[in-house]
Amino acid sequence: MKDRRQDRARTQRRVALARAVERVESEGLTALCSAPPDRGTGLNVRDFEAQPLNLLFLDEDDLRTWFSEALDAAGLVEAALGWARHLEEDSELWRRRLSLIGREARLRARRAELDEAWRALFREHFRRWGAASLAGERVASLEADLALAALRGAERLWVEGGGRPLLPILAQEALAAVWPALYAHARKAR
């Protein structure tokens, strides 16, 4: 029963997200900020009155939670490839949304705020693999920035390329480019 409720909630969020993207594309960002989401979506309207831009980031917490679990279970490459395949499943909507984020300064600022949680997720992951010292903390922070930059860079290339190459390919290439700088002290310890 719980799974059906979660699936229904995900579907409702996806529909609300698609409507929000369409609305911003046709009427501009101010239209999103001037009217709350439809009540039929099952979303709490009050949640968006304080921060209406969150409507374009409805699945952020679910995606980050899933990524964190995959990161712990399978490692960075597999988590990144799973993330990329997830975005590919609904690539049209994702690319439209990412394009809007790239064009709108307020959306970029909101995403930057949300990316701090991604950075923290990566930092904790690299901290577990790294040295327990001040230098290890700094390196874990740098590795987190590099991993996030690689994935965001892959997204940007994916949007600019109109969905080509596929995002899993771009994510793998991006991680390969920064891989020598990741897990460096874990490799030295062996």
PDB file of C-alpha atoms in Angstrom:
ATOM      1  CA  MET A   1       0.000   0.000   0.000  1.00  0.00           C
ATOM      2  CA  LYS A   2       2.830   2.363   0.872  1.00  0.00           C
ATOM      3  CA  ASP A   3       4.445   1.779  -2.540  1.00  0.00           C
ATOM      4  CA  ARG A   4       1.211   2.698  -4.330  1.00  0.00           C
ATOM      5  CA  ARG A   5       0.982   5.918  -2.348  1.00  0.00           C
ATOM      6  CA  GLN A   6       4.583   6.760  -3.137  1.00  0.00           C
ATOM      7  CA  ASP A   7       4.036   6.022  -6.844  1.00  0.00           C
ATOM      8  CA  ARG A   8       0.921   8.178  -6.852  1.00  0.00           C
ATOM      9  CA  ALA A   9       2.783  11.024  -5.145  1.00  0.00           C
ATOM     10  CA  ARG A  10       5.628  10.754  -7.683  1.00  0.00           C
ATOM     11  CA  THR A  11       3.142  10.848 -10.545  1.00  0.00           C
ATOM     12  CA  GLN A  12       1.428  13.882  -9.072  1.00  0.00           C
ATOM     13  CA  ARG A  13       4.768  15.657  -8.669  1.00  0.00           C
ATOM     14  CA  ARG A  14       5.724  14.836 -12.242  1.00  0.00           C
ATOM     15  CA  VAL A  15       2.418  16.227 -13.562  1.00  0.00           C
ATOM     16  CA  ALA A  16       2.807  19.379 -11.450  1.00  0.00           C
ATOM     17  CA  LEU A  17       6.375  19.764 -12.666  1.00  0.00           C
ATOM     18  CA  ALA A  18       5.369  19.371 -16.311  1.00  0.00           C
ATOM     19  CA  ARG A  19       2.628  21.978 -15.860  1.00  0.00           C
ATOM     20  CA  ALA A  20       5.051  24.360 -14.174  1.00  0.00           C
ATOM     21  CA  VAL A  21       7.598  23.992 -16.982  1.00  0.00           C
ATOM     22  CA  GLU A  22       4.902  24.591 -19.610  1.00  0.00           C
ATOM     23  CA  ARG A  23       3.656  27.623 -17.742  1.00  0.00           C
ATOM     24  CA  VAL A  24       7.108  29.178 -17.389  1.00  0.00           C
ATOM     25  CA  GLU A  25       7.896  28.484 -21.039  1.00  0.00           C
ATOM     26  CA  SER A  26       4.676  30.108 -22.239  1.00  0.00           C
ATOM     27  CA  GLU A  27       4.113  32.894 -19.704  1.00  0.00           C
ATOM     28  CA  GLY A  28       7.475  33.469 -18.052  1.00  0.00           C
ATOM     29  CA  LEU A  29       8.795  32.913 -14.575  1.00  0.00           C
ATOM     30  CA  THR A  30       6.597  35.595 -13.028  1.00  0.00           C
ATOM     31  CA  ALA A  31       3.506  33.544 -13.932  1.00  0.00           C
ATOM     32  CA  LEU A  32       4.777  30.702 -11.768  1.00  0.00           C
ATOM     33  CA  CYS A  33       5.398  33.050  -8.867  1.00  0.00           C
ATOM     34  CA  SER A  34       2.000  34.721  -9.132  1.00  0.00           C
ATOM     35  CA  ALA A  35      -0.221  31.638  -8.847  1.00  0.00           C
ATOM     36  CA  PRO A  36       0.097  28.538  -6.645  1.00  0.00           C
ATOM     37  CA  PRO A  37       0.055  25.038  -8.141  1.00  0.00           C
ATOM     38  CA  ASP A  38      -3.276  23.406  -8.948  1.00  0.00           C
ATOM     39  CA  ARG A  39      -4.983  21.876  -5.940  1.00  0.00           C
ATOM     40  CA  GLY A  40      -5.674  18.719  -7.944  1.00  0.00           C
ATOM     41  CA  THR A  41      -2.017  17.764  -7.877  1.00  0.00           C
ATOM     42  CA  GLY A  42      -2.192  16.718  -4.242  1.00  0.00           C
ATOM     43  CA  LEU A  43       0.634  19.090  -3.348  1.00  0.00           C
ATOM     44  CA  ASN A  44       0.536  21.316  -0.301  1.00  0.00           C
ATOM     45  CA  VAL A  45      -0.049  24.779  -1.747  1.00  0.00           C
ATOM     46  CA  ARG A  46       1.318  26.482   1.376  1.00  0.00           C
ATOM     47  CA  ASP A  47       4.715  24.885   0.757  1.00  0.00           C
ATOM     48  CA  PHE A  48       5.036  26.874  -2.443  1.00  0.00           C
ATOM     49  CA  GLU A  49       3.649  30.209  -1.309  1.00  0.00           C
ATOM     50  CA  ALA A  50       6.913  31.032   0.460  1.00  0.00           C
ATOM     51  CA  GLN A  51       9.118  29.663  -2.339  1.00  0.00           C
ATOM     52  CA  PRO A  52       7.179  29.217  -5.622  1.00  0.00           C
ATOM     53  CA  LEU A  53      10.340  28.363  -7.539  1.00  0.00           C
ATOM     54  CA  ASN A  54      10.409  25.056  -5.651  1.00  0.00           C
ATOM     55  CA  LEU A  55       7.720  23.862  -8.030  1.00  0.00           C
ATOM     56  CA  LEU A  56      10.443  23.339 -10.631  1.00  0.00           C
ATOM     57  CA  PHE A  57      12.480  21.290  -8.147  1.00  0.00           C
ATOM     58  CA  LEU A  58       9.768  18.965  -6.822  1.00  0.00           C
ATOM     59  CA  ASP A  59      11.736  15.764  -7.245  1.00  0.00           C
ATOM     60  CA  GLU A  60      15.017  17.142  -5.902  1.00  0.00           C
ATOM     61  CA  ASP A  61      14.803  15.463  -2.476  1.00  0.00           C
ATOM     62  CA  ASP A  62      13.746  12.102  -3.913  1.00  0.00           C
ATOM     63  CA  LEU A  63      16.522  12.161  -6.492  1.00  0.00           C
ATOM     64  CA  ARG A  64      19.177  13.129  -3.953  1.00  0.00           C
ATOM     65  CA  THR A  65      17.975  10.478  -1.495  1.00  0.00           C
ATOM     66  CA  TRP A  66      18.053   7.813  -4.193  1.00  0.00           C
ATOM     67  CA  PHE A  67      21.518   8.970  -5.328  1.00  0.00           C
ATOM     68  CA  SER A  68      22.838   8.820  -1.749  1.00  0.00           C
ATOM     69  CA  GLU A  69      21.578   5.265  -1.322  1.00  0.00           C
ATOM     70  CA  ALA A  70      23.075   4.217  -4.665  1.00  0.00           C
ATOM     71  CA  LEU A  71      26.339   5.946  -3.785  1.00  0.00           C
ATOM     72  CA  ASP A  72      26.593   3.983  -0.538  1.00  0.00           C
ATOM     73  CA  ALA A  73      25.573   0.692  -2.127  1.00  0.00           C
ATOM     74  CA  ALA A  74      27.308   0.760  -5.507  1.00  0.00           C
ATOM     75  CA  GLY A  75      29.780   3.648  -5.615  1.00  0.00           C
ATOM     76  CA  LEU A  76      30.091   6.907  -7.480  1.00  0.00           C
ATOM     77  CA  VAL A  77      30.181   5.661 -11.060  1.00  0.00           C
ATOM     78  CA  GLU A  78      27.151   3.391 -10.704  1.00  0.00           C
ATOM     79  CA  ALA A  79      25.192   6.066  -8.824  1.00  0.00           C
ATOM     80  CA  ALA A  80      26.018   8.643 -11.502  1.00  0.00           C
ATOM     81  CA  LEU A  81      25.039   6.281 -14.307  1.00  0.00           C
ATOM     82  CA  GLY A  82      21.776   5.437 -12.529  1.00  0.00           C
ATOM     83  CA  TRP A  83      21.084   9.157 -12.071  1.00  0.00           C
ATOM     84  CA  ALA A  84      21.792   9.764 -15.763  1.00  0.00           C
ATOM     85  CA  ARG A  85      19.528   6.891 -16.843  1.00  0.00           C
ATOM     86  CA  HIS A  86      16.774   8.276 -14.614  1.00  0.00           C
ATOM     87  CA  LEU A  87      16.984  11.671 -16.319  1.00  0.00           C
ATOM     88  CA  GLU A  88      17.036   9.976 -19.728  1.00  0.00           C
ATOM     89  CA  GLU A  89      13.735   8.217 -18.934  1.00  0.00           C
ATOM     90  CA  ASP A  90      11.973  11.563 -19.150  1.00  0.00           C
ATOM     91  CA  SER A  91      14.602  13.393 -21.150  1.00  0.00           C
ATOM     92  CA  GLU A  92      12.319  15.890 -22.863  1.00  0.00           C
ATOM     93  CA  LEU A  93      10.938  17.278 -19.609  1.00  0.00           C
ATOM     94  CA  TRP A  94      14.357  17.235 -17.923  1.00  0.00           C
ATOM     95  CA  ARG A  95      16.069  19.041 -20.789  1.00  0.00           C
ATOM     96  CA  ARG A  96      13.299  21.651 -20.901  1.00  0.00           C
ATOM     97  CA  ARG A  97      13.596  22.200 -17.175  1.00  0.00           C
ATOM     98  CA  LEU A  98      17.393  22.371 -17.242  1.00  0.00           C
ATOM     99  CA  SER A  99      17.191  24.803 -20.138  1.00  0.00           C
ATOM    100  CA  LEU A 100      14.876  27.045 -18.099  1.00  0.00           C
ATOM    101  CA  ILE A 101      17.245  26.869 -15.152  1.00  0.00           C
ATOM    102  CA  GLY A 102      20.120  27.890 -17.409  1.00  0.00           C
ATOM    103  CA  ARG A 103      18.196  30.891 -18.772  1.00  0.00           C
ATOM    104  CA  GLU A 104      16.632  32.234 -15.577  1.00  0.00           C
ATOM    105  CA  ALA A 105      18.895  33.800 -12.955  1.00  0.00           C
ATOM    106  CA  ARG A 106      16.422  33.150 -10.112  1.00  0.00           C
ATOM    107  CA  LEU A 107      16.222  29.467 -11.012  1.00  0.00           C
ATOM    108  CA  ARG A 108      20.011  29.229 -11.215  1.00  0.00           C
ATOM    109  CA  ALA A 109      20.248  30.817  -7.778  1.00  0.00           C
ATOM    110  CA  ARG A 110      17.684  28.386  -6.352  1.00  0.00           C
ATOM    111  CA  ARG A 111      19.511  25.451  -7.877  1.00  0.00           C
ATOM    112  CA  ALA A 112      22.781  26.690  -6.410  1.00  0.00           C
ATOM    113  CA  GLU A 113      21.119  26.657  -2.983  1.00  0.00           C
ATOM    114  CA  LEU A 114      19.891  23.105  -3.545  1.00  0.00           C
ATOM    115  CA  ASP A 115      23.298  22.034  -4.836  1.00  0.00           C
ATOM    116  CA  GLU A 116      24.715  22.670  -1.371  1.00  0.00           C
ATOM    117  CA  ALA A 117      22.873  19.536  -0.218  1.00  0.00           C
ATOM    118  CA  TRP A 118      24.427  17.613  -3.130  1.00  0.00           C
ATOM    119  CA  ARG A 119      27.849  18.972  -2.164  1.00  0.00           C
ATOM    120  CA  ALA A 120      27.307  17.826   1.415  1.00  0.00           C
ATOM    121  CA  LEU A 121      26.294  14.365   0.194  1.00  0.00           C
ATOM    122  CA  PHE A 122      29.462  14.082  -1.922  1.00  0.00           C
ATOM    123  CA  ARG A 123      31.650  15.601   0.817  1.00  0.00           C
ATOM    124  CA  GLU A 124      30.445  13.005   3.322  1.00  0.00           C
ATOM    125  CA  HIS A 125      31.051  10.217   0.819  1.00  0.00           C
ATOM    126  CA  PHE A 126      34.594  11.351   0.088  1.00  0.00           C
ATOM    127  CA  ARG A 127      35.251  11.997   3.784  1.00  0.00           C
ATOM    128  CA  ARG A 128      34.444   8.340   4.506  1.00  0.00           C
ATOM    129  CA  TRP A 129      37.022   7.330   1.902  1.00  0.00           C
ATOM    130  CA  GLY A 130      39.619   9.902   2.856  1.00  0.00           C
ATOM    131  CA  ALA A 131      42.136  10.791   5.464  1.00  0.00           C
ATOM    132  CA  ALA A 132      40.912  11.869   8.887  1.00  0.00           C
ATOM    133  CA  SER A 133      42.794  15.134   9.104  1.00  0.00           C
ATOM    134  CA  LEU A 134      42.334  18.782   8.202  1.00  0.00           C
ATOM    135  CA  ALA A 135      43.993  18.105   4.864  1.00  0.00           C
ATOM    136  CA  GLY A 136      41.631  15.161   4.350  1.00  0.00           C
ATOM    137  CA  GLU A 137      38.655  17.425   5.049  1.00  0.00           C
ATOM    138  CA  ARG A 138      39.870  19.937   2.471  1.00  0.00           C
ATOM    139  CA  VAL A 139      40.465  17.220  -0.092  1.00  0.00           C
ATOM    140  CA  ALA A 140      37.005  15.730   0.526  1.00  0.00           C
ATOM    141  CA  SER A 141      35.487  19.155  -0.039  1.00  0.00           C
ATOM    142  CA  LEU A 142      37.432  19.592  -3.270  1.00  0.00           C
ATOM    143  CA  GLU A 143      36.471  16.104  -4.451  1.00  0.00           C
ATOM    144  CA  ALA A 144      32.815  16.906  -3.739  1.00  0.00           C
ATOM    145  CA  ASP A 145      33.047  20.064  -5.833  1.00  0.00           C
ATOM    146  CA  LEU A 146      34.695  18.154  -8.679  1.00  0.00           C
ATOM    147  CA  ALA A 147      32.130  15.347  -8.681  1.00  0.00           C
ATOM    148  CA  LEU A 148      29.202  17.782  -8.666  1.00  0.00           C
ATOM    149  CA  ALA A 149      30.816  19.925 -11.370  1.00  0.00           C
ATOM    150  CA  ALA A 150      31.314  16.831 -13.530  1.00  0.00           C
ATOM    151  CA  LEU A 151      27.630  15.881 -13.299  1.00  0.00           C
ATOM    152  CA  ARG A 152      26.395  19.445 -13.845  1.00  0.00           C
ATOM    153  CA  GLY A 153      28.760  19.780 -16.805  1.00  0.00           C
ATOM    154  CA  ALA A 154      27.373  16.567 -18.289  1.00  0.00           C
ATOM    155  CA  GLU A 155      23.847  17.957 -17.879  1.00  0.00           C
ATOM    156  CA  ARG A 156      24.813  21.187 -19.628  1.00  0.00           C
ATOM    157  CA  LEU A 157      26.333  19.349 -22.590  1.00  0.00           C
ATOM    158  CA  TRP A 158      23.267  17.119 -22.771  1.00  0.00           C
ATOM    159  CA  VAL A 159      20.921  20.101 -22.934  1.00  0.00           C
ATOM    160  CA  GLU A 160      23.095  21.976 -25.429  1.00  0.00           C
ATOM    161  CA  GLY A 161      23.308  18.861 -27.605  1.00  0.00           C
ATOM    162  CA  GLY A 162      19.532  18.368 -27.655  1.00  0.00           C
ATOM    163  CA  GLY A 163      19.831  15.050 -25.849  1.00  0.00           C
ATOM    164  CA  ARG A 164      22.833  13.800 -27.803  1.00  0.00           C
ATOM    165  CA  PRO A 165      25.029  12.137 -26.771  1.00  0.00           C
ATOM    166  CA  LEU A 166      22.947  10.365 -24.178  1.00  0.00           C
ATOM    167  CA  LEU A 167      23.416  11.574 -20.612  1.00  0.00           C
ATOM    168  CA  PRO A 168      24.930   8.307 -19.289  1.00  0.00           C
ATOM    169  CA  ILE A 169      27.713   8.658 -21.864  1.00  0.00           C
ATOM    170  CA  LEU A 170      28.309  12.289 -20.926  1.00  0.00           C
ATOM    171  CA  ALA A 171      28.278  11.496 -17.201  1.00  0.00           C
ATOM    172  CA  GLN A 172      30.800   8.709 -17.687  1.00  0.00           C
ATOM    173  CA  GLU A 173      33.061  10.982 -19.760  1.00  0.00           C
ATOM    174  CA  ALA A 174      32.818  13.772 -17.179  1.00  0.00           C
ATOM    175  CA  LEU A 175      33.693  11.469 -14.293  1.00  0.00           C
ATOM    176  CA  ALA A 176      36.568   9.976 -16.279  1.00  0.00           C
ATOM    177  CA  ALA A 177      37.969  13.474 -16.754  1.00  0.00           C
ATOM    178  CA  VAL A 178      38.045  14.188 -13.015  1.00  0.00           C
ATOM    179  CA  TRP A 179      38.654  10.625 -11.807  1.00  0.00           C
ATOM    180  CA  PRO A 180      42.415  11.029 -11.209  1.00  0.00           C
ATOM    181  CA  ALA A 181      41.605  13.678  -8.583  1.00  0.00           C
ATOM    182  CA  LEU A 182      38.984  11.557  -6.804  1.00  0.00           C
ATOM    183  CA  TYR A 183      39.749   9.043  -4.027  1.00  0.00           C
ATOM    184  CA  ALA A 184      43.446  10.026  -4.232  1.00  0.00           C
ATOM    185  CA  HIS A 185      44.279   9.406  -0.572  1.00  0.00           C
ATOM    186  CA  ALA A 186      42.282   6.156  -0.561  1.00  0.00           C
ATOM    187  CA  ARG A 187      44.512   4.904  -3.376  1.00  0.00           C
ATOM    188  CA  LYS A 188      47.667   6.021  -1.519  1.00  0.00           C
ATOM    189  CA  ALA A 189      46.676   4.084   1.601  1.00  0.00           C
ATOM    190  CA  ARG A 190      46.719   0.747  -0.227  1.00  0.00           C
TER     191      ARG A 190
END
